[in-house]
XYZ file of C-alpha atoms in Angstrom:
495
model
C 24.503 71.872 34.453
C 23.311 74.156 36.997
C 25.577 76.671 37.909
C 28.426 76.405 35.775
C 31.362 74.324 34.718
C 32.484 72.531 38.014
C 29.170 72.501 40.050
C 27.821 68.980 40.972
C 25.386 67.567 39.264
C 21.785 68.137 40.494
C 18.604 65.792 39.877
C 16.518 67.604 36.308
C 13.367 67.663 37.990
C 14.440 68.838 41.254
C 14.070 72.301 41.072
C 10.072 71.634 40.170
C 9.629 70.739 43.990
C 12.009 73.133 45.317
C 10.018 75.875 43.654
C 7.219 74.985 44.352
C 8.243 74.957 48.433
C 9.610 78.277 47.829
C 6.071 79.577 45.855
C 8.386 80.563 42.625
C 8.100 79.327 39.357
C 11.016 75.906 38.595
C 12.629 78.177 35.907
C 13.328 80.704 39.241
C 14.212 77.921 41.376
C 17.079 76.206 38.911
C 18.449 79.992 38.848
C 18.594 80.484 42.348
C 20.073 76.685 42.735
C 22.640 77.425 39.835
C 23.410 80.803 41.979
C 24.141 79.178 45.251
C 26.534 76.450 43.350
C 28.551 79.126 41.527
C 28.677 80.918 45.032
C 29.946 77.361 46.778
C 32.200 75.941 44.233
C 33.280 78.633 41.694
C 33.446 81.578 43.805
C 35.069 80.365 46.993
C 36.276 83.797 47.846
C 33.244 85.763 47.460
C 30.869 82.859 48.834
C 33.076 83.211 52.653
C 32.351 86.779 52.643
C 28.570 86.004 52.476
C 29.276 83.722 54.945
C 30.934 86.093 57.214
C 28.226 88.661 57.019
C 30.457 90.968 54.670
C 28.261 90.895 51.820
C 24.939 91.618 50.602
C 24.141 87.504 49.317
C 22.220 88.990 46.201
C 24.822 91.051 45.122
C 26.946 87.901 45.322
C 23.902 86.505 43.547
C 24.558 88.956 40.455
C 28.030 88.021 40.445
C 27.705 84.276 40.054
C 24.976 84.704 36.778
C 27.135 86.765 35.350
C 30.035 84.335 35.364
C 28.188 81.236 34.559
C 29.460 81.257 30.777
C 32.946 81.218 32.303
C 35.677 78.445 32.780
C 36.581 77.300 36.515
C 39.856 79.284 35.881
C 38.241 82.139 34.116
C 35.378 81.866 37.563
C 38.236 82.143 39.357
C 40.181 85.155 38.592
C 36.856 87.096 38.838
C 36.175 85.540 41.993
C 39.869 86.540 43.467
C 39.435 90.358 41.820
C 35.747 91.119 43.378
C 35.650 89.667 46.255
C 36.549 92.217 48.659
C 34.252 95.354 46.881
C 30.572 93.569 46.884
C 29.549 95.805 49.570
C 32.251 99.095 48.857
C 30.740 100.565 45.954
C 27.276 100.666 43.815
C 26.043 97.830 42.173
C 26.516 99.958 39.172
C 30.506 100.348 39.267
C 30.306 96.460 40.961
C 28.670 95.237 37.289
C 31.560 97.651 35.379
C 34.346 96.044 37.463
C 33.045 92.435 36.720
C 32.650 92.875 33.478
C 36.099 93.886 33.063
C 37.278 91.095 35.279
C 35.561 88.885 33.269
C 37.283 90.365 29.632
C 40.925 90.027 31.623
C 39.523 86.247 32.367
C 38.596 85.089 29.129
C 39.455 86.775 26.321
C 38.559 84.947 23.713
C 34.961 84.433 24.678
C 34.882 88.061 25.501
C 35.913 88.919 21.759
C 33.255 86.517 20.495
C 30.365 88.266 22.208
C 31.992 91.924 21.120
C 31.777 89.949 17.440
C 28.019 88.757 18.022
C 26.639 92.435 19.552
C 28.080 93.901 16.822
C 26.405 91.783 13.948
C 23.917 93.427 15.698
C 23.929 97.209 15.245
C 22.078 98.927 12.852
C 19.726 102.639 12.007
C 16.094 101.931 12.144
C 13.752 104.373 11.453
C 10.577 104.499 13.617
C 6.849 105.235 12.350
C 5.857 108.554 12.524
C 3.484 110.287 15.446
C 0.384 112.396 14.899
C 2.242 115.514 15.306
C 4.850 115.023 12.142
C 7.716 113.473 14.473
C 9.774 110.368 13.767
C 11.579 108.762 15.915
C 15.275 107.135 15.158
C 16.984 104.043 17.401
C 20.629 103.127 16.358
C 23.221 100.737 17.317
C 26.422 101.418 16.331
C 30.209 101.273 17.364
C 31.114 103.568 20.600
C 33.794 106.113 19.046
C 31.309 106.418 15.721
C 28.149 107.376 18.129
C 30.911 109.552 20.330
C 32.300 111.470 16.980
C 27.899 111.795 16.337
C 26.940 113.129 19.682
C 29.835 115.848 19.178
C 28.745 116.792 16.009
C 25.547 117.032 16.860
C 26.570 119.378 20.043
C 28.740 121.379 17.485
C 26.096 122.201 15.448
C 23.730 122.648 18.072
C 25.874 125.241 19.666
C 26.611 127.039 15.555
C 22.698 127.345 15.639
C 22.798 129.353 18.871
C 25.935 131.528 17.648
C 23.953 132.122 14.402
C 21.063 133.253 16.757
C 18.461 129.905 17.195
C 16.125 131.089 19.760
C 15.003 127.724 20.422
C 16.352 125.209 23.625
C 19.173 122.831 23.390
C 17.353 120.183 22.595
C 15.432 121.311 20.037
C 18.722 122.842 18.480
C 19.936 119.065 18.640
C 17.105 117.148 16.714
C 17.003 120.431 14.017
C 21.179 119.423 13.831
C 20.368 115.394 12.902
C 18.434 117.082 9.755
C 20.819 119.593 8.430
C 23.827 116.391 8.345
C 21.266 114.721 5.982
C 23.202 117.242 3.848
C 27.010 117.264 4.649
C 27.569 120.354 2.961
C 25.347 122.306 4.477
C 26.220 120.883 7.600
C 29.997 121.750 7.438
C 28.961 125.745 6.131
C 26.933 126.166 9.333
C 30.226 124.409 11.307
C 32.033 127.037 9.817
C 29.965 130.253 10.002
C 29.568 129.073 13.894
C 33.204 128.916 14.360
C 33.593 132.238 12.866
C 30.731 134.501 13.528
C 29.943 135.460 9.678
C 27.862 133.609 7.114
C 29.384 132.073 4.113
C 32.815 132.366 5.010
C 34.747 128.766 5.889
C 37.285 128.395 8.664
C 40.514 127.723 8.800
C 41.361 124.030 8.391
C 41.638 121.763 11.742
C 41.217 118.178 10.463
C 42.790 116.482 14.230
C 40.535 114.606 16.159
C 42.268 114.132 19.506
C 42.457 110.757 21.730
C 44.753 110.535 24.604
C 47.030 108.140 26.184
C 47.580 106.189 29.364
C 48.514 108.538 31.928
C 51.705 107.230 33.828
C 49.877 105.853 37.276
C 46.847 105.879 38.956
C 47.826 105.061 42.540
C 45.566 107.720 44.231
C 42.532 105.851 42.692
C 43.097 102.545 42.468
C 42.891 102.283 39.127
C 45.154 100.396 36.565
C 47.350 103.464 34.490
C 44.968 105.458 33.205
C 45.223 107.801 30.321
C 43.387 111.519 29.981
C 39.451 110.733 30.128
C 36.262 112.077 29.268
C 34.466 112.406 26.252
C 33.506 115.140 23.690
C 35.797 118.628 22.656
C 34.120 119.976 19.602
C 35.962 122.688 17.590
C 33.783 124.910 18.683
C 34.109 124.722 22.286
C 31.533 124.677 25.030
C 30.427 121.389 24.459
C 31.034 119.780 28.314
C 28.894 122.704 29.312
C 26.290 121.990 26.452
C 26.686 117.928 27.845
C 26.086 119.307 31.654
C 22.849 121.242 30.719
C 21.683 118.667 28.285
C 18.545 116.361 29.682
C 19.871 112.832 30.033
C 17.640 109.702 28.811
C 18.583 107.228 30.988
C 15.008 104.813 29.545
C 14.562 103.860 26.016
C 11.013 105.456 25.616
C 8.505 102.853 23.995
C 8.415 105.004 20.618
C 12.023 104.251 20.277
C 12.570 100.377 20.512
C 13.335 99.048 17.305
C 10.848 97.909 14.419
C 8.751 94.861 14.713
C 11.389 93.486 12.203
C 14.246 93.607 14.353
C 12.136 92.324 17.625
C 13.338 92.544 21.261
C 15.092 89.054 21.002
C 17.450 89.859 18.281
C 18.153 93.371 19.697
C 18.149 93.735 23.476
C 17.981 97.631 24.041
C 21.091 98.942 26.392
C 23.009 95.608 26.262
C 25.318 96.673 23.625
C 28.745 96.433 25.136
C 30.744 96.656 21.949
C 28.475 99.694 20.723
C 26.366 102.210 22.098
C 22.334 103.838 21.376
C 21.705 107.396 20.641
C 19.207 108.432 22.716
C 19.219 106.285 25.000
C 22.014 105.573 27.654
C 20.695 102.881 29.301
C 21.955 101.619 32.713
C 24.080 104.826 33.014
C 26.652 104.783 35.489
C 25.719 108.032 36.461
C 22.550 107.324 37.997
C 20.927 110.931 36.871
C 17.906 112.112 39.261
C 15.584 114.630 38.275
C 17.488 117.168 40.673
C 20.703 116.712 38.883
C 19.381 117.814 35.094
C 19.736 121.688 34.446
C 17.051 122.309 32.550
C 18.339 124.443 29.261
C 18.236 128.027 29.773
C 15.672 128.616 26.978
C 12.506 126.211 27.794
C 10.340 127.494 25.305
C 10.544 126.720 21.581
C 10.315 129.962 19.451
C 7.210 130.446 16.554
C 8.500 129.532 13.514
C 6.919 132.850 12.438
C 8.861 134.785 14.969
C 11.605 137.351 13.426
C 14.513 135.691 15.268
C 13.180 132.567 13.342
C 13.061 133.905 9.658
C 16.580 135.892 10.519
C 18.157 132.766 11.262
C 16.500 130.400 8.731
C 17.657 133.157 6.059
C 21.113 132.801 7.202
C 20.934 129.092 6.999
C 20.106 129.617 3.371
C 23.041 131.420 2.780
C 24.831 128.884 4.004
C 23.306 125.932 2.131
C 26.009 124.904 -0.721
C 29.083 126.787 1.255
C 31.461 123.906 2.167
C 34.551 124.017 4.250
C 36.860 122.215 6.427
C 36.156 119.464 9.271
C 36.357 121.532 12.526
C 34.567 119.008 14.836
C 37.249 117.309 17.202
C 36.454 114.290 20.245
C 38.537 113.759 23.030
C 38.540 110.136 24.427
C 40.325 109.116 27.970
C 41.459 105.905 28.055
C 42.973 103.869 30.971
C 44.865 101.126 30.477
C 47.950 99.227 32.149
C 51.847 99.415 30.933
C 51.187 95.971 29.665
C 48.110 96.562 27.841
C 49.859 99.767 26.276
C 52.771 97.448 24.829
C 51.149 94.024 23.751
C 48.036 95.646 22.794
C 46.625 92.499 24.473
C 44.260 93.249 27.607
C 41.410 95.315 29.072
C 40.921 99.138 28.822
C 38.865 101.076 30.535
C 36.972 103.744 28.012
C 35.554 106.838 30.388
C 31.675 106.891 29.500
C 32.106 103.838 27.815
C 32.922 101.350 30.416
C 35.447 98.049 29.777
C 36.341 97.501 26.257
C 39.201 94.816 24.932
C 41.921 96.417 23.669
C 41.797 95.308 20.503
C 38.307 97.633 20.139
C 40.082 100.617 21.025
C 41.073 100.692 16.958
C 37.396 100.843 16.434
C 36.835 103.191 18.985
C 39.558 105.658 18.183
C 39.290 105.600 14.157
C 41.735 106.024 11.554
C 41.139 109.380 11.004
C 44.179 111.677 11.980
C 44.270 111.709 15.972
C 46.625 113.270 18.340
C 48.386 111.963 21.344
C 47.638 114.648 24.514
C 51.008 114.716 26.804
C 50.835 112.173 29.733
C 49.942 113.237 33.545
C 51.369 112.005 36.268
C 48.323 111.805 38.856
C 51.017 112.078 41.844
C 51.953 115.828 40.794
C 50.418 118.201 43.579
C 48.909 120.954 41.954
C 47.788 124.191 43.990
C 46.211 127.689 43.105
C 45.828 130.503 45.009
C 42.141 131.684 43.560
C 38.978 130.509 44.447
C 38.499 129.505 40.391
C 39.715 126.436 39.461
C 41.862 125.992 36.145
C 40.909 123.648 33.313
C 44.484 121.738 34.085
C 43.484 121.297 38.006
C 39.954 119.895 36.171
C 41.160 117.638 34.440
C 43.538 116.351 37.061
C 41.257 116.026 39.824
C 38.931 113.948 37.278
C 41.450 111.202 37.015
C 42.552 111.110 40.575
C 38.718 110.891 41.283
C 37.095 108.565 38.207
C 33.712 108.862 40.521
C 32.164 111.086 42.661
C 33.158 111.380 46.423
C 30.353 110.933 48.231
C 29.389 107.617 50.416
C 28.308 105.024 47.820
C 28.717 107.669 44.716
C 27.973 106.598 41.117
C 28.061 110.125 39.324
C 31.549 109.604 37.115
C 33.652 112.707 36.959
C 33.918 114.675 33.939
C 34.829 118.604 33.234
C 31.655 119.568 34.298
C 31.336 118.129 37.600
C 31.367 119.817 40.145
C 34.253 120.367 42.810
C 34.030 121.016 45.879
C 36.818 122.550 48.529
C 37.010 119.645 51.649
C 37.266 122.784 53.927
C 35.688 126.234 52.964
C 37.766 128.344 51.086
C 38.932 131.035 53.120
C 39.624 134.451 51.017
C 41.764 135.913 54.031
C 43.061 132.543 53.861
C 46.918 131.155 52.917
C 48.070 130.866 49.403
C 47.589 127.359 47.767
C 43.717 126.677 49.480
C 42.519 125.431 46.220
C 44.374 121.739 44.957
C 44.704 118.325 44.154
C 44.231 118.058 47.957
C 41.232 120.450 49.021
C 38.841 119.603 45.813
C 36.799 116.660 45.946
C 34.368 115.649 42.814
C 30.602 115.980 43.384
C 27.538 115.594 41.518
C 25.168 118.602 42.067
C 23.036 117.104 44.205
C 25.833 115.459 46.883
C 27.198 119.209 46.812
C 24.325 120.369 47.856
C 23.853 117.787 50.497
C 27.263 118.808 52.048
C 26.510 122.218 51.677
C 22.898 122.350 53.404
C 22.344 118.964 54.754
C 24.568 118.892 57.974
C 27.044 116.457 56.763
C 30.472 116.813 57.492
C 33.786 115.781 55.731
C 37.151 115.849 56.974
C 40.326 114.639 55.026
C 42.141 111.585 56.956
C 46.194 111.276 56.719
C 46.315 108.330 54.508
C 43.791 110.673 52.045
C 40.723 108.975 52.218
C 37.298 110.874 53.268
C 35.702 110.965 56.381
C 31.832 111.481 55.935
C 29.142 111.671 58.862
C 25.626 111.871 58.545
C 23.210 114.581 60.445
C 22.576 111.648 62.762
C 26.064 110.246 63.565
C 26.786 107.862 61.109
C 30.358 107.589 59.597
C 31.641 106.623 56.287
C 35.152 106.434 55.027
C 35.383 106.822 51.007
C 38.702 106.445 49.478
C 39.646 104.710 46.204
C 38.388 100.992 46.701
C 34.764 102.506 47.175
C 32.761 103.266 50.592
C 32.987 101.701 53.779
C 30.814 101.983 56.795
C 32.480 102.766 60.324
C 31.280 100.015 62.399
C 29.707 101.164 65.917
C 26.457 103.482 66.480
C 26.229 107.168 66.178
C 27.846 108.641 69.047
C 25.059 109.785 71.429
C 22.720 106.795 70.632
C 21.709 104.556 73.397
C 21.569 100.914 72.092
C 19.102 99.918 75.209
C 15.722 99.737 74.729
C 13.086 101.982 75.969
């Protein structure tokens, strides 16, 4: 049945002709028949908006395939959900919100395919280059590659405090060898943590996840809890995250053995686990101009007396064990409801929609603590220019996603904020808030710094954006919307 459960029935052969009219293959054809049913008899609601000109048909398009496993009722709720944001926000944050729309629909069949991508997961090791490197793809649960990545920052940032000339990344892949010995590993935690070789740290076995934070009216969101990802022990890890290159591809050397095949593992599909090295189909979107390249480009001689300084104190290290210092911080919005049945959808920040039955896998059973729970209506001023780590972190769940027309960037620690107005140093007290700040990725800020855009702050709080050439755009928290009308000093007439 094309289309779904309740679309008529159409004749098996006639999407050969209609293809062939159309000069696409039949297999096209049935999918672009099967889309226009789903849009006509499943998704009433989105379907009349295409209809009225209010959204982009193969965005709709997108929609309908990815509901076609779905009961009428199931079809339904999605439909009644998404209609009204096809054309407010990013294709990006439109397949995140469907998704979870389509866990809160059917929640069963949602659990089965979190059950099937995880029979999936798995380490494979890839062959080795020329040049003596190997490459490693793995599949595994979200909060077990989350704990990884922050270990792997730790110890990347205990190699620089221990004096590793060499650039982040390098510091990174050198990290995945030394946990091949746990040990070791956990001396060089240690000696990072406290500035002298061979003598452990004080014990600090709490990995943190937060709670649902008590509302989320200013952006739209159901109750969300504190979010973000990644708080090593050792501090300085969001910075570590901000200057880190991002893989948004899965380079050809790192697809998975001929053994596992493309079929039986489709890369950056996992949605009940996640890849190292690879973030594929990140929300964020990263362009070249947004990566800070690490301070330190160039790799150091392994001859070089920085090198055999700090490979000497690794050897002092190796054998000197200690405690666990590494620590992850998870955000995790969720509704009232969710929070008591423990039945539901959950957001995960960085991670995307997630049932709320994973968030057991996600979170561990290792000790965790609860963080205190923020009220997202609390105004929150300063007088200095500097922002506080509490303003941060409050401004990042007000604003899940960047503020800027159609932005994708999500918000973390790191991103930057930006006063609405400039901040005045003869100015009054209280210039820098909840209020003034907006979220930015680096390259919007520098758009609204030297690209002639303007942004004022309307009274019901949304953002008023216009273009170098007139054009206006109001962002608030259901996404971006285009001011209808031309630029003011544009004559429509022609010639």
């Amino acid at each position: 049945m094309y289309g779904g459960a309740g679309c008529p029935a159409i004749a098996e052969f006639a999407p050969a002709e209609f293809g062939a009219l159309l000069g696409t293959s039949a297999g096209s054809a049935a999918a672009y028949i099967g889309q226009a049913l789903a849009l006509r008899h499943r998704l009433p609601r989105i379907w009349a908006t295409v209809l009225a000109g209010e959204a982009t048909p193969w965005k709709a398009c997108k929609v309908a395939t990815a509901c076609l496993e779905l009961s009428e009722e199931a079809a339904a709720i999605v439909d009644e959900n998404v209609c009204g944001l096809l054309d407010t926000i990013t294709p990006i944050r439109l397949g995140k919100i469907v998704t979870a729309a389509r866990y809160q629909a059917d929640q069963d069949a949602a659990r089965s395919a979190a059950e099937r991508k995880a029979r999936e997961r798995g380490v494979y090791v890839g062959r080795v280059d020329d040049h003596g490197t190997k490459s490693v793809w793995i599949l595994a649960a979200t909060g077990d590659v989350l704990r990884f990545d922050a270990t792997i920052d730790a110890l990347a940032e205990a190699l620089k405090t221990l004096g590793d000339p060499d650039p982040l990344r390098l510091r990174r892949a050198r990290a995945l060898g030394i946990l091949a010995d746990p040990a070791h590993a956990q001396a060089i935690l240690n000696a990072g943590r406290t500035g002298i070789v061979g003598q452990a740290a004080p014990a600090d076995p709490t990995v943190a996840a937060s709670v649902p934070a008590s509302g989320r009216a200013a952006s739209g969101h159901p109750t969300g809890s504190q979010g973000g990802v990644g708080e090593p022990g050792l501090g300085g890890v969001d910075a570590a995250r901000a200057d880190r290159p991002r893989l948004e591809l899965v380079p050809p050397d790192l697809a998975p053995p001929p053994s596992v095949g493309p079929d039986a593992v489709e890369a950056g599909a996992v949605e009940a686990g996640a890849a190292v090295g690879a973030s594929a189909a990140s929300e964020a979107e990263v362009e070249p101009w947004d990566t800070s390249a690490d301070p330190e480009q160039t790799p150091v001689d392994s001859g070089s007396p920085t090198r055999q300084f700090v490979n000497g104190d690794l050897a002092q290290l190796d054998g000197v064990a200690g405690s666990r210092t590494s620590r992850t911080m998870v955000y995790v919005h969720l509704t009232d409801h969710t929070l008591a049945t423990g039945s539901g959808v959950a957001r995960v920040e960085g991670c995307g929609p997630l049932l709320a039955a994973q968030l057991t896998e996600l979170i561990g059973h290792r000790p965790y603590s609860v963080r205190p729970v923020i009220d997202l209506n609390d105004k929150i001023s300063v007088d200095s220019y500097e922002i506080p780590r509490r303003l941060r972190e409050q401004l990042k769940l007000i604003h899940p996603v960047e503020q800027f027309p159609y932005g994708t960037a999500e918000t973390t620690l790191a991103t930057d904020l930006d006063h609405v107005q400039p901040y005045d140093p003869n100015g009054p007290p209280g210039q820098t808030s909840t209020t003034s700040l907006i979220p930015l990725r680096r390259f919007s800020h520098r758009v609204k710094t030297h690209g002639q855009w303007t942004v004022d702050r309307a009274t019901d709080g949304a953002l008023e954006w216009t273009s170098p050439h007139g054009f206006t755009f109001q962002v608030d928290h259901t996404g971006t919307h285009r001011r209808p009308g031309l630029p003011s000093g544009t004559d429509p007439r022609p010639g």
